[in-house]
């Protein structure tokens, strides 16, 4: 980074211009740049490291629970995609097409995958023969392309995005539902235990499900600007894909049965939610769980103290590293400590150690937390043990702030004016009784661009008991005697209205 970059620092305000602020943080913290083609970004090493941290966690949990990784081609023959279009009402993604190979026009156009159901399902059909082949679980880490013309927003709105897509087949409906909620659990765990972001867990209203799905479940994260981010979705596809692609098996009695399938995906939008949730007007703020460097050591010296301060700092760095802490000792000569503080604040290092002649003499270390600047002095002898407490404390500060924001921003409304007024004034989620009719959502959408981001999850009690998460934030509501807040007909669900990314 040059001096000029730092003089500018972050110039936009998170509170007053969140969109410009976000774009500035992403670029100045070195996460991403804009590509020459609209709708595409270049993910820089510091940004890609965040994706790798997400991958490491999810991939480990997937493998612990029976998932194998595989890889399918990025191109899908048009006839395959058409097959999905024929059977799945509403499946009409904006697709990029390959029409030429070298100098020759292709006999059949190839779609750049917008999602891979239509090329994976035919292979599942070949691989599944008997009940002994089930459950079949494959996942792929890849990118997909959806040619939607919107303004580029790194990690939130891009034509190509990184994600994982899991695809499974099961012998029973219950097995497929358990799979659907298990993956939703893992997405929730990623947000809450790794990214420091509490989520609401629910399902999409019927009119907003993944085309062909029985149920689309979702985790929703509230951003500080009051909008909801769909953080990951897990679809119970029932038998629609298995019927269309002939995924059948012979059961114990040699009877031919149709399988049940699921698919589930989480994209780099999680990086966007991470950046937006925790960062501030000084720059990026990261939880220690995913930060490429968790601790930076900044030495403070005059010529006559340089040697002892640097030696003391280097020893601490070596000790931390031996403890598995990701530490950086910033011993650059040409930069003063203030410059270094600003730079590492901008780049989101969670904990800073300051070491000067006083620390050396008193055998201490000054420890500063990135999110709130809290500063404490620790004994040198305790530092390798205490550093983990500091990293945990930083995580808790970030999680607690996000949880408090979520708690304060779920409000209730009982009529149309109240829905509009509450979202208009506060943002966040507004819970309202709803009849289930899409027209009632359209009325709200037309006026303030808020939609129903979820309704509570209709989990059966067995799935709920098996779940690691109780879903306590979204209890199953009782609609006895309640009327739809929009049209006044009998309510069937509790709708969570919010503006959405
Ligand atoms: Zn209604």
CSV table of C-alpha atoms and ligand atoms in Angstrom, one decimal:
chain,number,residue,atom,x,y,z
A,1,UNK,CA,0.0,0.0,0.0
A,2,UNK,CA,1.3,3.5,-0.8
A,3,UNK,CA,1.3,6.5,1.4
A,4,UNK,CA,-1.3,8.0,-0.8
A,5,UNK,CA,-3.8,5.2,-0.1
A,6,UNK,CA,-3.4,5.6,3.5
A,7,UNK,CA,-3.8,9.4,3.5
A,8,UNK,CA,-7.1,8.8,2.0
A,9,UNK,CA,-8.0,6.0,4.4
A,10,UNK,CA,-11.7,5.2,4.4
A,11,UNK,CA,-13.5,8.4,3.4
A,12,UNK,CA,-17.1,7.1,3.2
A,13,UNK,CA,-19.4,6.7,6.2
A,14,UNK,CA,-20.9,3.4,7.0
A,15,UNK,CA,-23.9,5.0,8.5
A,16,UNK,CA,-24.6,7.6,5.8
A,17,UNK,CA,-23.5,6.0,2.6
A,18,UNK,CA,-23.3,2.2,3.3
A,19,UNK,CA,-23.0,1.3,-0.4
A,20,UNK,CA,-20.0,3.5,-1.1
A,21,UNK,CA,-18.5,2.7,2.2
A,22,UNK,CA,-18.7,-1.1,1.5
A,23,UNK,CA,-17.1,-0.7,-2.0
A,24,UNK,CA,-14.3,1.4,-0.5
A,25,UNK,CA,-13.6,-1.1,2.3
A,26,UNK,CA,-13.5,-4.0,-0.1
A,27,UNK,CA,-11.0,-2.3,-2.3
A,28,UNK,CA,-8.8,-0.6,0.2
A,29,UNK,CA,-8.5,-3.6,2.5
A,30,UNK,CA,-7.3,-5.5,-0.5
A,31,UNK,CA,-10.1,-8.0,-0.8
A,32,UNK,CA,-11.2,-7.4,-4.5
A,33,UNK,CA,-10.9,-5.2,-7.5
A,34,UNK,CA,-13.3,-4.7,-10.4
A,35,UNK,CA,-12.7,-6.7,-13.5
A,36,UNK,CA,-12.7,-5.1,-17.0
A,37,UNK,CA,-16.1,-6.7,-17.7
A,38,UNK,CA,-19.1,-5.3,-15.8
A,39,UNK,CA,-20.4,-7.8,-13.3
A,40,UNK,CA,-17.1,-9.5,-12.6
A,41,UNK,CA,-14.5,-9.0,-9.9
A,42,UNK,CA,-10.9,-10.0,-9.2
A,43,UNK,CA,-10.6,-11.7,-5.9
A,44,UNK,CA,-7.3,-10.7,-4.3
A,45,UNK,CA,-5.3,-12.9,-2.0
A,46,UNK,CA,-6.7,-11.3,1.2
A,47,UNK,CA,-10.2,-11.8,-0.1
A,48,UNK,CA,-9.6,-15.3,-1.3
A,49,UNK,CA,-8.1,-16.2,2.1
A,50,UNK,CA,-11.5,-15.5,3.6
A,51,UNK,CA,-13.2,-17.8,1.1
A,52,UNK,CA,-10.6,-20.5,2.0
A,53,UNK,CA,-11.4,-20.1,5.7
A,54,UNK,CA,-15.1,-20.6,4.9
A,55,UNK,CA,-14.3,-23.6,2.7
A,56,UNK,CA,-12.1,-25.2,5.3
A,57,UNK,CA,-14.8,-25.1,7.9
A,58,UNK,CA,-17.7,-26.2,5.7
A,59,UNK,CA,-15.8,-28.8,3.8
A,60,UNK,CA,-14.7,-30.5,7.0
A,61,UNK,CA,-18.2,-30.6,8.3
A,62,UNK,CA,-19.5,-31.9,5.0
A,63,UNK,CA,-16.9,-34.7,4.9
A,64,UNK,CA,-17.7,-35.6,8.6
A,65,UNK,CA,-21.3,-36.1,7.5
A,66,UNK,CA,-20.9,-38.4,4.5
A,67,UNK,CA,-20.3,-35.9,1.6
A,68,UNK,CA,-17.7,-36.5,-1.1
A,69,UNK,CA,-16.4,-33.8,-3.4
A,70,UNK,CA,-16.7,-34.3,-7.2
A,71,UNK,CA,-16.4,-32.0,-10.2
A,72,UNK,CA,-18.7,-31.7,-13.2
A,73,UNK,CA,-18.1,-29.7,-16.4
A,74,UNK,CA,-18.8,-25.9,-16.4
A,75,UNK,CA,-20.7,-26.3,-19.7
A,76,UNK,CA,-24.1,-27.9,-19.9
A,77,UNK,CA,-25.6,-29.0,-23.2
A,78,UNK,CA,-28.7,-26.9,-24.1
A,79,UNK,CA,-30.8,-30.1,-24.3
A,80,UNK,CA,-29.9,-31.0,-20.7
A,81,UNK,CA,-30.9,-27.5,-19.5
A,82,UNK,CA,-34.1,-27.7,-21.6
A,83,UNK,CA,-35.0,-30.9,-19.9
A,84,UNK,CA,-34.9,-29.1,-16.5
A,85,UNK,CA,-36.9,-26.2,-18.0
A,86,UNK,CA,-39.6,-28.6,-19.2
A,87,UNK,CA,-40.1,-30.2,-15.9
A,88,UNK,CA,-39.5,-27.4,-13.5
A,89,UNK,CA,-41.9,-24.6,-13.8
A,90,UNK,CA,-40.2,-21.2,-13.4
A,91,UNK,CA,-36.7,-22.4,-14.2
A,92,UNK,CA,-35.5,-19.7,-16.5
A,93,UNK,CA,-32.0,-18.5,-15.5
A,94,UNK,CA,-30.2,-15.8,-17.3
A,95,UNK,CA,-27.6,-18.0,-19.0
A,96,UNK,CA,-24.4,-17.2,-20.8
A,97,UNK,CA,-24.0,-19.3,-24.0
A,98,UNK,CA,-21.0,-20.8,-25.8
A,99,UNK,CA,-21.8,-20.9,-29.5
A,100,UNK,CA,-18.4,-21.4,-31.1
A,101,UNK,CA,-15.5,-23.7,-30.4
A,102,UNK,CA,-12.4,-22.3,-32.1
A,103,UNK,CA,-13.6,-21.3,-35.6
A,104,UNK,CA,-16.5,-23.6,-35.8
A,105,UNK,CA,-20.1,-23.0,-34.7
A,106,UNK,CA,-21.2,-25.7,-32.3
A,107,UNK,CA,-24.0,-28.1,-33.3
A,108,UNK,CA,-25.5,-27.7,-29.9
A,109,UNK,CA,-25.1,-24.5,-27.8
A,110,UNK,CA,-23.4,-25.0,-24.4
A,111,UNK,CA,-24.7,-23.1,-21.3
A,112,UNK,CA,-22.2,-21.9,-18.8
A,113,UNK,CA,-23.7,-23.5,-15.7
A,114,UNK,CA,-26.1,-21.3,-13.7
A,115,UNK,CA,-26.4,-24.3,-11.3
A,116,UNK,CA,-25.6,-28.0,-11.9
A,117,UNK,CA,-28.8,-30.0,-11.2
A,118,UNK,CA,-29.4,-30.7,-14.9
A,119,UNK,CA,-25.9,-32.2,-15.4
A,120,UNK,CA,-25.5,-33.9,-12.1
A,121,UNK,CA,-29.0,-35.6,-11.9
A,122,UNK,CA,-28.4,-37.7,-15.1
A,123,UNK,CA,-25.3,-39.2,-13.5
A,124,UNK,CA,-27.0,-39.8,-10.2
A,125,UNK,CA,-29.5,-41.8,-12.3
A,126,UNK,CA,-26.6,-44.0,-13.5
A,127,UNK,CA,-24.9,-44.3,-10.2
A,128,UNK,CA,-28.0,-45.2,-8.2
A,129,UNK,CA,-29.1,-48.8,-8.8
A,130,UNK,CA,-30.1,-50.2,-5.5
A,131,UNK,CA,-31.0,-49.0,-2.0
A,132,UNK,CA,-27.5,-49.9,-1.0
A,133,UNK,CA,-26.3,-47.0,-3.2
A,134,UNK,CA,-28.2,-44.5,-1.0
A,135,UNK,CA,-27.8,-42.0,0.4
A,136,UNK,CA,-25.6,-40.6,-2.4
A,137,UNK,CA,-24.0,-37.3,-1.5
A,138,UNK,CA,-21.7,-35.2,-3.8
A,139,UNK,CA,-20.6,-31.7,-3.4
A,140,UNK,CA,-18.6,-29.4,-5.7
A,141,UNK,CA,-16.7,-26.2,-5.1
A,142,UNK,CA,-17.0,-24.2,-8.2
A,143,UNK,CA,-18.3,-21.0,-9.8
A,144,UNK,CA,-21.5,-20.4,-11.6
A,145,UNK,CA,-22.6,-17.7,-14.0
A,146,UNK,CA,-26.0,-15.9,-14.0
A,147,UNK,CA,-26.2,-13.1,-16.6
A,148,UNK,CA,-28.2,-10.7,-14.6
A,149,UNK,CA,-27.7,-7.1,-15.5
A,150,UNK,CA,-27.2,-5.3,-12.2
A,151,UNK,CA,-24.8,-2.9,-10.8
A,152,UNK,CA,-21.7,-4.8,-9.6
A,153,UNK,CA,-21.3,-5.1,-5.8
A,154,UNK,CA,-18.3,-7.3,-4.9
A,155,UNK,CA,-19.4,-10.6,-3.3
A,156,UNK,CA,-23.1,-9.6,-3.4
A,157,UNK,CA,-23.9,-8.9,-7.0
A,158,UNK,CA,-21.6,-10.4,-9.6
A,159,UNK,CA,-22.4,-12.4,-12.8
A,160,UNK,CA,-19.9,-15.1,-11.8
A,161,UNK,CA,-19.7,-16.1,-8.2
A,162,UNK,CA,-17.9,-18.8,-6.2
A,163,UNK,CA,-20.0,-21.2,-4.2
A,164,UNK,CA,-20.4,-24.9,-3.3
A,165,UNK,CA,-23.4,-26.9,-4.5
A,166,UNK,CA,-24.3,-30.1,-2.7
A,167,UNK,CA,-26.5,-32.7,-4.4
A,168,UNK,CA,-27.9,-35.8,-2.7
A,169,UNK,CA,-30.3,-38.7,-3.3
A,170,UNK,CA,-32.2,-40.6,-0.6
A,171,UNK,CA,-34.4,-43.6,-0.3
A,172,UNK,CA,-37.1,-41.8,1.8
A,173,UNK,CA,-38.7,-38.5,2.1
A,174,UNK,CA,-37.7,-38.3,5.8
A,175,UNK,CA,-34.0,-39.0,4.8
A,176,UNK,CA,-34.1,-36.1,2.3
A,177,UNK,CA,-35.7,-33.8,4.8
A,178,UNK,CA,-33.1,-34.7,7.5
A,179,UNK,CA,-30.4,-34.0,4.9
A,180,UNK,CA,-32.0,-30.6,4.1
A,181,UNK,CA,-32.0,-29.5,7.7
A,182,UNK,CA,-28.6,-30.9,8.4
A,183,UNK,CA,-27.0,-28.7,5.7
A,184,UNK,CA,-29.0,-25.7,7.0
A,185,UNK,CA,-27.6,-26.5,10.5
A,186,UNK,CA,-24.1,-26.4,9.0
A,187,UNK,CA,-24.8,-23.1,7.3
A,188,UNK,CA,-26.1,-21.7,10.6
A,189,UNK,CA,-23.0,-23.0,12.4
A,190,UNK,CA,-20.7,-21.3,9.8
A,191,UNK,CA,-22.4,-17.9,10.4
A,192,UNK,CA,-22.8,-18.2,14.2
A,193,UNK,CA,-19.6,-20.0,15.2
A,194,UNK,CA,-17.1,-18.8,12.5
A,195,UNK,CA,-18.3,-15.5,11.0
A,196,UNK,CA,-19.7,-14.0,14.2
A,197,UNK,CA,-23.1,-13.4,12.7
A,198,UNK,CA,-26.4,-14.7,14.3
A,199,UNK,CA,-29.0,-15.7,11.7
A,200,UNK,CA,-32.7,-16.4,11.5
A,201,UNK,CA,-33.6,-19.8,10.2
A,202,UNK,CA,-36.7,-20.4,8.1
A,203,UNK,CA,-38.1,-21.3,4.8
A,204,UNK,CA,-39.0,-19.3,1.7
A,205,UNK,CA,-42.7,-18.7,1.0
A,206,UNK,CA,-44.0,-21.1,-1.7
A,207,UNK,CA,-43.9,-18.5,-4.5
A,208,UNK,CA,-40.2,-17.9,-3.8
A,209,UNK,CA,-38.9,-21.5,-3.6
A,210,UNK,CA,-36.1,-22.8,-5.8
A,211,UNK,CA,-38.0,-23.9,-8.9
A,212,UNK,CA,-39.0,-27.6,-8.5
A,213,UNK,CA,-38.3,-27.7,-4.8
A,214,UNK,CA,-40.8,-29.0,-2.2
A,215,UNK,CA,-39.2,-26.7,0.4
A,216,UNK,CA,-36.5,-24.1,0.3
A,217,UNK,CA,-34.9,-23.5,3.7
A,218,UNK,CA,-32.8,-20.4,4.3
A,219,UNK,CA,-30.6,-18.7,6.9
A,220,UNK,CA,-31.1,-14.9,6.9
A,221,UNK,CA,-28.6,-12.4,8.3
A,222,UNK,CA,-29.4,-8.9,9.2
A,223,UNK,CA,-27.0,-6.2,8.0
A,224,UNK,CA,-26.3,-3.0,9.9
A,225,UNK,CA,-28.2,-1.0,7.2
A,226,UNK,CA,-31.4,-2.9,8.1
A,227,UNK,CA,-31.4,-5.2,5.0
A,228,UNK,CA,-31.5,-9.0,5.1
A,229,UNK,CA,-28.9,-11.2,3.4
A,230,UNK,CA,-30.0,-14.7,2.3
A,231,UNK,CA,-27.0,-16.4,3.7
A,232,UNK,CA,-27.3,-19.9,2.3
A,233,UNK,CA,-30.2,-22.1,1.1
A,234,UNK,CA,-30.9,-25.8,1.4
A,235,UNK,CA,-33.6,-27.3,-0.8
A,236,UNK,CA,-35.7,-30.4,-0.3
A,237,UNK,CA,-36.5,-31.3,-3.9
A,238,UNK,CA,-38.9,-34.1,-3.2
A,239,UNK,CA,-39.2,-36.4,-6.2
A,240,UNK,CA,-39.5,-33.8,-9.0
A,241,UNK,CA,-35.9,-34.0,-10.2
A,242,UNK,CA,-35.7,-37.8,-9.5
A,243,UNK,CA,-38.9,-38.2,-11.7
A,244,UNK,CA,-37.5,-36.1,-14.5
A,245,UNK,CA,-34.1,-37.6,-14.5
A,246,UNK,CA,-35.1,-41.1,-13.7
A,247,UNK,CA,-33.2,-41.5,-10.4
A,248,UNK,CA,-34.7,-44.8,-9.3
A,249,UNK,CA,-33.5,-47.7,-7.1
A,250,UNK,CA,-34.6,-51.2,-6.2
A,251,UNK,CA,-35.5,-51.5,-2.6
A,252,UNK,CA,-35.1,-54.6,-0.3
A,253,UNK,CA,-38.0,-56.3,-2.0
A,254,UNK,CA,-36.6,-55.7,-5.4
A,255,UNK,CA,-39.4,-53.2,-6.1
A,256,UNK,CA,-38.5,-50.2,-8.3
A,257,UNK,CA,-38.8,-46.9,-6.3
A,258,UNK,CA,-38.1,-43.2,-7.1
A,259,UNK,CA,-35.5,-41.5,-5.0
A,260,UNK,CA,-35.8,-38.2,-3.1
A,261,UNK,CA,-33.2,-35.5,-3.7
A,262,UNK,CA,-31.8,-32.4,-2.1
A,263,UNK,CA,-29.5,-29.6,-3.2
A,264,UNK,CA,-27.8,-26.9,-1.0
A,265,UNK,CA,-25.5,-24.0,-1.7
A,266,UNK,CA,-23.6,-21.3,0.0
A,267,UNK,CA,-21.8,-18.6,-2.0
A,268,UNK,CA,-19.2,-16.0,-1.4
A,269,UNK,CA,-22.0,-13.7,-0.4
A,270,UNK,CA,-21.0,-14.9,3.1
A,271,UNK,CA,-17.8,-12.8,2.6
A,272,UNK,CA,-20.0,-9.8,1.8
A,273,UNK,CA,-22.1,-10.3,4.9
A,274,UNK,CA,-18.9,-10.7,7.0
A,275,UNK,CA,-17.4,-7.5,5.8
A,276,UNK,CA,-20.6,-5.5,6.1
A,277,UNK,CA,-21.5,-6.9,9.5
A,278,UNK,CA,-18.4,-6.0,11.5
A,279,UNK,CA,-16.4,-3.4,9.6
A,280,UNK,CA,-16.3,0.3,10.5
A,281,UNK,CA,-15.2,3.7,9.3
A,282,UNK,CA,-11.5,2.8,9.9
A,283,UNK,CA,-11.8,-0.2,7.6
A,284,UNK,CA,-12.1,-3.9,7.7
A,285,UNK,CA,-13.0,-5.8,10.9
A,286,UNK,CA,-12.6,-9.5,11.0
A,287,UNK,CA,-13.3,-12.2,13.6
A,288,UNK,CA,-10.1,-14.0,14.6
A,289,UNK,CA,-11.6,-17.3,13.3
A,290,UNK,CA,-11.2,-16.2,9.7
A,291,UNK,CA,-8.6,-13.4,9.8
A,292,UNK,CA,-5.5,-14.3,7.7
A,293,UNK,CA,-3.4,-12.7,10.4
A,294,UNK,CA,-4.9,-12.8,13.9
A,295,UNK,CA,-2.2,-10.7,15.7
A,296,UNK,CA,0.1,-8.0,14.5
A,297,UNK,CA,3.1,-7.0,16.6
A,298,UNK,CA,4.1,-3.3,16.2
A,299,UNK,CA,7.5,-2.3,17.7
A,300,UNK,CA,8.0,1.2,19.0
A,301,UNK,CA,11.6,2.3,19.3
A,302,UNK,CA,14.3,5.0,19.1
A,303,UNK,CA,17.7,4.2,17.7
A,304,UNK,CA,19.1,3.4,21.1
A,305,UNK,CA,16.3,1.0,22.0
A,306,UNK,CA,15.7,-0.6,18.6
A,307,UNK,CA,17.7,-3.8,19.1
A,308,UNK,CA,16.1,-4.8,22.4
A,309,UNK,CA,12.6,-3.9,21.3
A,310,UNK,CA,12.9,-5.9,18.1
A,311,UNK,CA,14.5,-8.9,19.8
A,312,UNK,CA,11.8,-8.9,22.5
A,313,UNK,CA,9.1,-8.6,19.8
A,314,UNK,CA,10.6,-11.4,17.6
A,315,UNK,CA,10.7,-13.8,20.5
A,316,UNK,CA,7.0,-13.2,21.2
A,317,UNK,CA,6.1,-13.7,17.6
A,318,UNK,CA,8.0,-17.0,17.5
A,319,UNK,CA,6.2,-18.1,20.7
A,320,UNK,CA,2.8,-17.2,19.3
A,321,UNK,CA,3.5,-19.0,16.0
A,322,UNK,CA,4.6,-22.1,17.9
A,323,UNK,CA,1.1,-21.9,19.5
A,324,UNK,CA,-0.6,-21.9,16.2
A,325,UNK,CA,-1.5,-18.2,16.3
A,326,UNK,CA,-1.4,-16.5,12.9
A,327,UNK,CA,1.0,-13.6,13.8
A,328,UNK,CA,2.8,-10.9,11.8
A,329,UNK,CA,5.7,-9.0,13.2
A,330,UNK,CA,5.7,-5.7,11.4
A,331,UNK,CA,9.4,-4.8,11.5
A,332,UNK,CA,9.5,-2.4,8.5
A,333,UNK,CA,12.0,0.4,9.1
A,334,UNK,CA,10.5,3.0,6.8
A,335,UNK,CA,7.1,3.3,8.6
A,336,UNK,CA,6.3,4.8,12.0
A,337,UNK,CA,4.1,3.0,14.5
A,338,UNK,CA,1.1,5.3,13.8
A,339,UNK,CA,1.2,4.4,10.1
A,340,UNK,CA,1.3,0.7,10.9
A,341,UNK,CA,-1.6,1.0,13.3
A,342,UNK,CA,-3.7,2.6,10.6
A,343,UNK,CA,-2.7,0.1,8.0
A,344,UNK,CA,-3.5,-3.0,10.1
A,345,UNK,CA,-6.8,-1.4,11.3
A,346,UNK,CA,-7.7,-0.8,7.7
A,347,UNK,CA,-6.9,-4.5,6.9
A,348,UNK,CA,-8.8,-5.9,9.8
A,349,UNK,CA,-6.2,-7.6,12.0
A,350,UNK,CA,-8.2,-8.5,15.2
A,351,UNK,CA,-5.5,-7.9,17.8
A,352,UNK,CA,-2.5,-5.6,18.0
A,353,UNK,CA,0.5,-6.0,20.3
A,354,UNK,CA,2.4,-2.8,21.0
A,355,UNK,CA,5.9,-3.3,22.2
A,356,UNK,CA,8.2,-0.3,23.3
A,357,UNK,CA,11.1,0.1,25.7
A,358,UNK,CA,8.6,0.4,28.6
A,359,UNK,CA,7.1,-3.0,27.8
A,360,UNK,CA,10.6,-4.5,27.5
A,361,UNK,CA,11.7,-3.1,30.8
A,362,UNK,CA,8.5,-4.1,32.7
A,363,UNK,CA,8.3,-7.5,30.9
A,364,UNK,CA,4.8,-6.7,29.6
A,365,UNK,CA,2.9,-6.4,26.3
A,366,UNK,CA,0.2,-3.9,25.5
A,367,UNK,CA,-2.8,-5.6,23.8
A,368,UNK,CA,-5.3,-3.7,21.7
A,369,UNK,CA,-8.6,-5.0,20.3
A,370,UNK,CA,-9.4,-3.9,16.8
A,371,UNK,CA,-13.2,-3.6,17.1
A,372,UNK,CA,-13.3,-1.2,20.0
A,373,UNK,CA,-9.7,-0.1,20.6
A,374,UNK,CA,-9.8,-1.5,24.1
A,375,UNK,CA,-6.3,-1.7,25.5
A,376,UNK,CA,-4.9,-3.9,28.3
A,377,UNK,CA,-1.4,-4.7,29.6
A,378,UNK,CA,-0.4,-8.3,30.0
A,379,UNK,CA,2.6,-9.9,31.6
A,380,UNK,CA,5.1,-11.2,29.1
A,381,UNK,CA,5.2,-14.5,30.8
A,382,UNK,CA,1.4,-15.1,30.3
A,383,UNK,CA,1.1,-13.8,26.8
A,384,UNK,CA,1.0,-17.1,24.9
A,385,UNK,CA,-1.7,-18.4,27.2
A,386,UNK,CA,-3.7,-15.1,27.3
A,387,UNK,CA,-3.6,-14.5,23.6
A,388,UNK,CA,-6.4,-17.1,23.0
A,389,UNK,CA,-8.6,-15.3,25.6
A,390,UNK,CA,-8.1,-12.0,23.7
A,391,UNK,CA,-9.0,-13.7,20.4
A,392,UNK,CA,-12.1,-15.2,22.0
A,393,UNK,CA,-13.0,-11.8,23.5
A,394,UNK,CA,-12.8,-10.1,20.1
A,395,UNK,CA,-15.0,-12.8,18.6
A,396,UNK,CA,-17.6,-12.3,21.4
A,397,UNK,CA,-17.6,-8.6,21.0
A,398,UNK,CA,-18.4,-8.9,17.3
A,399,UNK,CA,-21.0,-11.6,17.8
A,400,UNK,CA,-22.7,-9.8,20.7
A,401,UNK,CA,-23.0,-6.6,18.8
A,402,UNK,CA,-24.6,-8.4,15.8
A,403,UNK,CA,-26.9,-10.3,18.1
A,404,UNK,CA,-28.0,-7.2,19.9
A,405,UNK,CA,-28.7,-5.6,16.5
A,406,UNK,CA,-30.8,-8.6,15.5
A,407,UNK,CA,-32.7,-8.7,18.7
A,408,UNK,CA,-33.6,-5.0,18.5
A,409,UNK,CA,-34.6,-5.3,14.8
A,410,UNK,CA,-37.3,-7.9,14.8
A,411,UNK,CA,-40.6,-6.1,15.2
A,412,UNK,CA,-44.2,-7.0,15.0
A,413,UNK,CA,-47.0,-5.4,12.8
A,414,UNK,CA,-50.6,-6.2,12.5
A,415,UNK,CA,-51.7,-4.1,9.6
A,416,UNK,CA,-50.4,-2.8,6.3
A,417,UNK,CA,-49.7,0.7,7.5
A,418,UNK,CA,-47.7,-0.6,10.4
A,419,UNK,CA,-45.6,-2.9,8.1
A,420,UNK,CA,-44.8,-0.1,5.8
A,421,UNK,CA,-44.1,2.4,8.5
A,422,UNK,CA,-42.0,0.1,10.6
A,423,UNK,CA,-39.7,-1.0,7.8
A,424,UNK,CA,-39.6,2.5,6.4
A,425,UNK,CA,-38.5,3.9,9.7
A,426,UNK,CA,-36.3,1.2,11.2
A,427,UNK,CA,-35.5,-1.4,8.5
A,428,UNK,CA,-34.9,-4.8,9.9
A,429,UNK,CA,-37.5,-7.6,10.0
A,430,UNK,CA,-41.2,-7.1,10.5
A,431,UNK,CA,-43.2,-10.1,11.6
A,432,UNK,CA,-46.8,-10.1,10.5
A,433,UNK,CA,-49.6,-12.6,10.2
A,434,UNK,CA,-50.1,-13.6,6.5
A,435,UNK,CA,-52.7,-15.5,4.5
A,436,UNK,CA,-50.1,-17.1,2.2
A,437,UNK,CA,-51.2,-15.2,-0.9
A,438,UNK,CA,-48.4,-13.7,-3.0
A,439,UNK,CA,-50.5,-10.7,-3.9
A,440,UNK,CA,-50.3,-9.5,-0.3
A,441,UNK,CA,-46.5,-9.5,-0.5
A,442,UNK,CA,-46.7,-7.7,-3.9
A,443,UNK,CA,-48.6,-4.8,-2.2
A,444,UNK,CA,-45.8,-4.3,0.2
A,445,UNK,CA,-43.1,-4.9,-2.4
A,446,UNK,CA,-44.5,-2.3,-4.7
A,447,UNK,CA,-44.5,0.4,-2.0
A,448,UNK,CA,-41.2,0.0,-0.2
A,449,UNK,CA,-39.4,-2.8,-2.0
A,450,UNK,CA,-39.6,-5.1,1.1
A,451,UNK,CA,-40.4,-8.7,0.6
A,452,UNK,CA,-41.1,-11.8,2.6
A,453,UNK,CA,-37.6,-13.1,3.2
A,454,UNK,CA,-38.9,-16.2,5.2
A,455,UNK,CA,-41.6,-17.8,7.2
A,456,UNK,CA,-40.8,-20.1,10.2
A,457,UNK,CA,-39.5,-23.5,9.3
A,458,UNK,CA,-42.1,-26.2,9.4
A,459,UNK,CA,-39.8,-28.8,10.7
A,460,UNK,CA,-41.2,-32.0,12.1
A,461,UNK,CA,-40.4,-32.7,15.7
A,462,UNK,CA,-37.9,-35.5,15.0
A,463,UNK,CA,-35.9,-33.2,12.7
A,464,UNK,CA,-36.1,-30.4,15.2
A,465,UNK,CA,-34.9,-32.7,18.0
A,466,UNK,CA,-32.0,-34.0,15.9
A,467,UNK,CA,-31.0,-30.5,15.0
A,468,UNK,CA,-28.0,-28.9,16.7
A,469,UNK,CA,-29.9,-25.7,16.8
A,470,UNK,CA,-33.3,-25.3,18.4
A,471,UNK,CA,-34.4,-22.6,16.0
A,472,UNK,CA,-35.5,-20.7,19.2
A,473,UNK,CA,-35.3,-17.4,17.5
A,474,UNK,CA,-38.2,-18.3,15.2
A,475,UNK,CA,-40.8,-20.3,17.2
A,476,UNK,CA,-43.6,-22.0,15.3
A,477,UNK,CA,-46.4,-19.5,15.6
A,478,UNK,CA,-50.0,-20.1,16.4
A,479,UNK,CA,-52.4,-18.3,14.1
A,480,UNK,CA,-55.7,-19.1,15.8
A,481,UNK,CA,-58.0,-16.2,15.1
A,482,UNK,CA,-55.4,-14.0,13.5
A,483,UNK,CA,-56.0,-12.1,10.2
A,484,UNK,CA,-53.6,-11.4,7.4
A,485,UNK,CA,-52.0,-8.0,8.1
A,486,UNK,CA,-52.5,-7.0,4.5
A,487,UNK,CA,-55.8,-8.4,3.2
A,488,UNK,CA,-57.6,-9.3,6.4
A,489,UNK,CA,-58.3,-12.9,5.4
A,490,UNK,CA,-57.5,-15.7,7.9
A,491,UNK,CA,-53.7,-15.9,8.6
A,492,UNK,CA,-51.8,-19.1,7.9
A,493,UNK,CA,-48.2,-18.1,8.4
A,494,UNK,CA,-46.1,-15.5,10.1
A,495,UNK,CA,-44.3,-13.6,7.3
A,496,UNK,CA,-40.9,-12.0,8.0
A,497,UNK,CA,-40.9,-8.9,5.8
A,498,UNK,CA,-37.6,-7.1,5.1
A,499,UNK,CA,-35.6,-5.3,2.5
A,500,UNK,CA,-33.1,-7.7,1.0
A,501,UNK,CA,-29.8,-7.9,-0.8
B,1,LIG,ZN1,-53.4,-11.6,2.7
